[in-house]
PDB file of C-alpha atoms in Angstrom:
ATOM      1  CA  MET A   1       0.064  -0.015  -0.120  1.00  0.00           C
ATOM      2  CA  LYS A   2       1.396   3.315  -0.958  1.00  0.00           C
ATOM      3  CA  SER A   3       2.209   5.895   1.840  1.00  0.00           C
ATOM      4  CA  GLU A   4       2.071   8.847  -0.326  1.00  0.00           C
ATOM      5  CA  TYR A   5      -1.725   9.255  -0.462  1.00  0.00           C
ATOM      6  CA  ASP A   6      -2.707  12.828   0.568  1.00  0.00           C
ATOM      7  CA  LEU A   7      -5.480  11.361   3.125  1.00  0.00           C
ATOM      8  CA  ASP A   8      -4.954  14.432   5.203  1.00  0.00           C
ATOM      9  CA  ARG A   9      -7.463  16.329   2.841  1.00  0.00           C
ATOM     10  CA  PHE A  10     -10.187  14.523   3.978  1.00  0.00           C
ATOM     11  CA  VAL A  11      -9.372  14.988   7.591  1.00  0.00           C
ATOM     12  CA  LYS A  12      -9.020  18.653   7.041  1.00  0.00           C
ATOM     13  CA  ALA A  13     -12.224  18.828   5.422  1.00  0.00           C
ATOM     14  CA  GLN A  14     -14.124  16.852   7.839  1.00  0.00           C
ATOM     15  CA  ASP A  15     -12.810  18.134  11.138  1.00  0.00           C
ATOM     16  CA  PRO A  16     -14.785  21.573  11.187  1.00  0.00           C
ATOM     17  CA  VAL A  17     -18.175  19.826  10.058  1.00  0.00           C
ATOM     18  CA  TYR A  18     -17.990  16.300  11.366  1.00  0.00           C
ATOM     19  CA  ASP A  19     -20.444  16.976  14.213  1.00  0.00           C
ATOM     20  CA  ARG A  20     -22.928  18.448  11.896  1.00  0.00           C
ATOM     21  CA  VAL A  21     -22.688  15.453   9.504  1.00  0.00           C
ATOM     22  CA  LEU A  22     -23.282  13.215  12.383  1.00  0.00           C
ATOM     23  CA  ALA A  23     -26.477  15.171  13.420  1.00  0.00           C
ATOM     24  CA  GLU A  24     -27.950  15.169   9.831  1.00  0.00           C
ATOM     25  CA  LEU A  25     -27.018  11.383   9.230  1.00  0.00           C
ATOM     26  CA  ASP A  26     -28.872  10.688  12.683  1.00  0.00           C
ATOM     27  CA  ALA A  27     -31.805  12.877  11.538  1.00  0.00           C
ATOM     28  CA  GLY A  28     -31.962  10.868   8.495  1.00  0.00           C
ATOM     29  CA  ALA A  29     -31.643  13.913   6.076  1.00  0.00           C
ATOM     30  CA  ARG A  30     -28.314  15.434   4.641  1.00  0.00           C
ATOM     31  CA  LYS A  31     -28.942  19.339   4.583  1.00  0.00           C
ATOM     32  CA  THR A  32     -25.388  20.581   3.893  1.00  0.00           C
ATOM     33  CA  HIS A  33     -22.660  19.768   1.329  1.00  0.00           C
ATOM     34  CA  TRP A  34     -20.164  17.111   2.544  1.00  0.00           C
ATOM     35  CA  MET A  35     -20.740  14.028   0.455  1.00  0.00           C
ATOM     36  CA  TRP A  36     -17.433  14.334  -1.291  1.00  0.00           C
ATOM     37  CA  PHE A  37     -15.261  13.672   1.734  1.00  0.00           C
ATOM     38  CA  ILE A  38     -17.431  11.895   3.791  1.00  0.00           C
ATOM     39  CA  PHE A  39     -18.482   9.301   1.336  1.00  0.00           C
ATOM     40  CA  PRO A  40     -15.630   9.427  -1.246  1.00  0.00           C
ATOM     41  CA  GLN A  41     -15.759   7.641  -4.456  1.00  0.00           C
ATOM     42  CA  LEU A  42     -13.380   6.658  -7.338  1.00  0.00           C
ATOM     43  CA  VAL A  43     -11.902   9.739  -9.138  1.00  0.00           C
ATOM     44  CA  GLY A  44     -13.717  10.220 -12.354  1.00  0.00           C
ATOM     45  CA  LEU A  45     -17.167   9.267 -11.524  1.00  0.00           C
ATOM     46  CA  GLY A  46     -18.220  13.000 -10.741  1.00  0.00           C
ATOM     47  CA  GLN A  47     -17.378  15.872 -12.898  1.00  0.00           C
ATOM     48  CA  SER A  48     -16.930  18.580 -10.263  1.00  0.00           C
ATOM     49  CA  MET A  49     -13.637  20.104  -9.187  1.00  0.00           C
ATOM     50  CA  ARG A  50     -14.415  18.737  -5.677  1.00  0.00           C
ATOM     51  CA  SER A  51     -15.250  15.219  -6.858  1.00  0.00           C
ATOM     52  CA  ALA A  52     -11.998  15.329  -8.750  1.00  0.00           C
ATOM     53  CA  PHE A  53     -10.218  16.606  -5.372  1.00  0.00           C
ATOM     54  CA  TYR A  54     -11.720  14.129  -3.073  1.00  0.00           C
ATOM     55  CA  GLY A  55     -11.869  11.205  -5.574  1.00  0.00           C
ATOM     56  CA  LEU A  56      -9.711   8.198  -4.497  1.00  0.00           C
ATOM     57  CA  ALA A  57      -7.433   6.884  -7.109  1.00  0.00           C
ATOM     58  CA  ASP A  58      -7.921   2.943  -6.584  1.00  0.00           C
ATOM     59  CA  ARG A  59      -8.991   0.095  -4.113  1.00  0.00           C
ATOM     60  CA  GLU A  60      -5.371   0.590  -2.710  1.00  0.00           C
ATOM     61  CA  GLU A  61      -5.931   4.421  -1.796  1.00  0.00           C
ATOM     62  CA  ALA A  62      -9.545   3.165  -0.513  1.00  0.00           C
ATOM     63  CA  ALA A  63      -7.857   0.694   1.625  1.00  0.00           C
ATOM     64  CA  ALA A  64      -5.415   3.130   3.230  1.00  0.00           C
ATOM     65  CA  TYR A  65      -8.584   5.402   3.613  1.00  0.00           C
ATOM     66  CA  LEU A  66     -10.118   2.458   5.795  1.00  0.00           C
ATOM     67  CA  ALA A  67      -6.782   1.747   7.594  1.00  0.00           C
ATOM     68  CA  HIS A  68      -6.343   5.581   8.646  1.00  0.00           C
ATOM     69  CA  PRO A  69      -6.849   5.871  12.493  1.00  0.00           C
ATOM     70  CA  VAL A  70      -9.411   8.863  12.009  1.00  0.00           C
ATOM     71  CA  LEU A  71     -10.917   8.296   8.565  1.00  0.00           C
ATOM     72  CA  GLY A  72     -11.713   4.526   8.847  1.00  0.00           C
ATOM     73  CA  PRO A  73     -13.500   4.838  11.928  1.00  0.00           C
ATOM     74  CA  ARG A  74     -15.475   7.849  10.627  1.00  0.00           C
ATOM     75  CA  LEU A  75     -16.539   6.078   7.481  1.00  0.00           C
ATOM     76  CA  ILE A  76     -17.675   3.133   9.502  1.00  0.00           C
ATOM     77  CA  GLU A  77     -19.512   5.363  11.977  1.00  0.00           C
ATOM     78  CA  CYS A  78     -21.389   7.370   9.304  1.00  0.00           C
ATOM     79  CA  THR A  79     -22.495   4.471   6.983  1.00  0.00           C
ATOM     80  CA  GLY A  80     -23.712   2.726  10.152  1.00  0.00           C
ATOM     81  CA  LEU A  81     -26.050   5.629  10.942  1.00  0.00           C
ATOM     82  CA  VAL A  82     -27.373   5.341   7.167  1.00  0.00           C
ATOM     83  CA  LEU A  83     -27.804   1.595   7.592  1.00  0.00           C
ATOM     84  CA  GLN A  84     -29.779   2.290  10.654  1.00  0.00           C
ATOM     85  CA  HIS A  85     -32.259   4.443   8.691  1.00  0.00           C
ATOM     86  CA  ALA A  86     -32.409   1.663   6.039  1.00  0.00           C
ATOM     87  CA  LEU A  87     -33.826  -0.700   8.612  1.00  0.00           C
ATOM     88  CA  ASP A  88     -36.748   1.752   9.011  1.00  0.00           C
ATOM     89  CA  TRP A  89     -37.027   1.630   5.251  1.00  0.00           C
ATOM     90  CA  ARG A  90     -35.633   5.044   4.662  1.00  0.00           C
ATOM     91  CA  ASP A  91     -33.405   4.414   1.548  1.00  0.00           C
ATOM     92  CA  ALA A  92     -30.371   6.571   0.486  1.00  0.00           C
ATOM     93  CA  GLN A  93     -32.311   8.594  -2.120  1.00  0.00           C
ATOM     94  CA  GLU A  94     -34.527   9.878   0.745  1.00  0.00           C
ATOM     95  CA  MET A  95     -31.559  10.619   2.915  1.00  0.00           C
ATOM     96  CA  PHE A  96     -29.378  12.364   0.434  1.00  0.00           C
ATOM     97  CA  GLY A  97     -31.345  12.869  -2.739  1.00  0.00           C
ATOM     98  CA  ASP A  98     -30.452  12.712  -6.537  1.00  0.00           C
ATOM     99  CA  PRO A  99     -27.317  12.205  -7.289  1.00  0.00           C
ATOM    100  CA  ASP A 100     -25.736  11.885  -3.719  1.00  0.00           C
ATOM    101  CA  ASP A 101     -27.499   8.770  -3.365  1.00  0.00           C
ATOM    102  CA  LEU A 102     -25.405   7.289  -6.271  1.00  0.00           C
ATOM    103  CA  LYS A 103     -22.476   8.718  -4.686  1.00  0.00           C
ATOM    104  CA  PHE A 104     -22.985   6.981  -1.525  1.00  0.00           C
ATOM    105  CA  GLN A 105     -23.618   3.666  -3.601  1.00  0.00           C
ATOM    106  CA  ALA A 106     -20.338   4.188  -5.383  1.00  0.00           C
ATOM    107  CA  CYS A 107     -18.748   4.735  -2.052  1.00  0.00           C
ATOM    108  CA  VAL A 108     -20.111   1.705  -0.390  1.00  0.00           C
ATOM    109  CA  THR A 109     -19.096  -0.430  -3.767  1.00  0.00           C
ATOM    110  CA  LEU A 110     -15.598   0.885  -3.729  1.00  0.00           C
ATOM    111  CA  PHE A 111     -14.939   0.280  -0.033  1.00  0.00           C
ATOM    112  CA  SER A 112     -16.474  -3.225  -0.052  1.00  0.00           C
ATOM    113  CA  ARG A 113     -13.978  -4.186  -2.723  1.00  0.00           C
ATOM    114  CA  ALA A 114     -11.036  -2.265  -0.958  1.00  0.00           C
ATOM    115  CA  LYS A 115     -11.560  -4.647   1.997  1.00  0.00           C
ATOM    116  CA  PRO A 116     -14.088  -7.333   1.338  1.00  0.00           C
ATOM    117  CA  THR A 117     -13.616  -9.267   4.519  1.00  0.00           C
ATOM    118  CA  ASP A 118     -15.124  -6.219   6.782  1.00  0.00           C
ATOM    119  CA  PRO A 119     -19.073  -6.177   7.176  1.00  0.00           C
TER     120      PRO A 119
END
């Protein structure tokens, strides 16, 4: 696994808004703009500059993200909050709207392939 990934860009983006992200996810509705750096996807899937900046290069970078002592636990925590709402039949489209529901799906797909042994 490469050590030169710039994962600090995610920590810098998340730190000031992470409590708000948790509150929005707990409430079941995204109100502010943080999808790019909370639920990253492969670079090239989105067209915006933010999507390019926060896009992950490949499965190896996704694995490094999961292994990061801050980012991995945060991704698991945030995904868990989304899944709690899924148990109440609230889907990603209702929580995030379009196209952010597809970004969430792309993120989950990427990370499931980066470390397929984790639940």
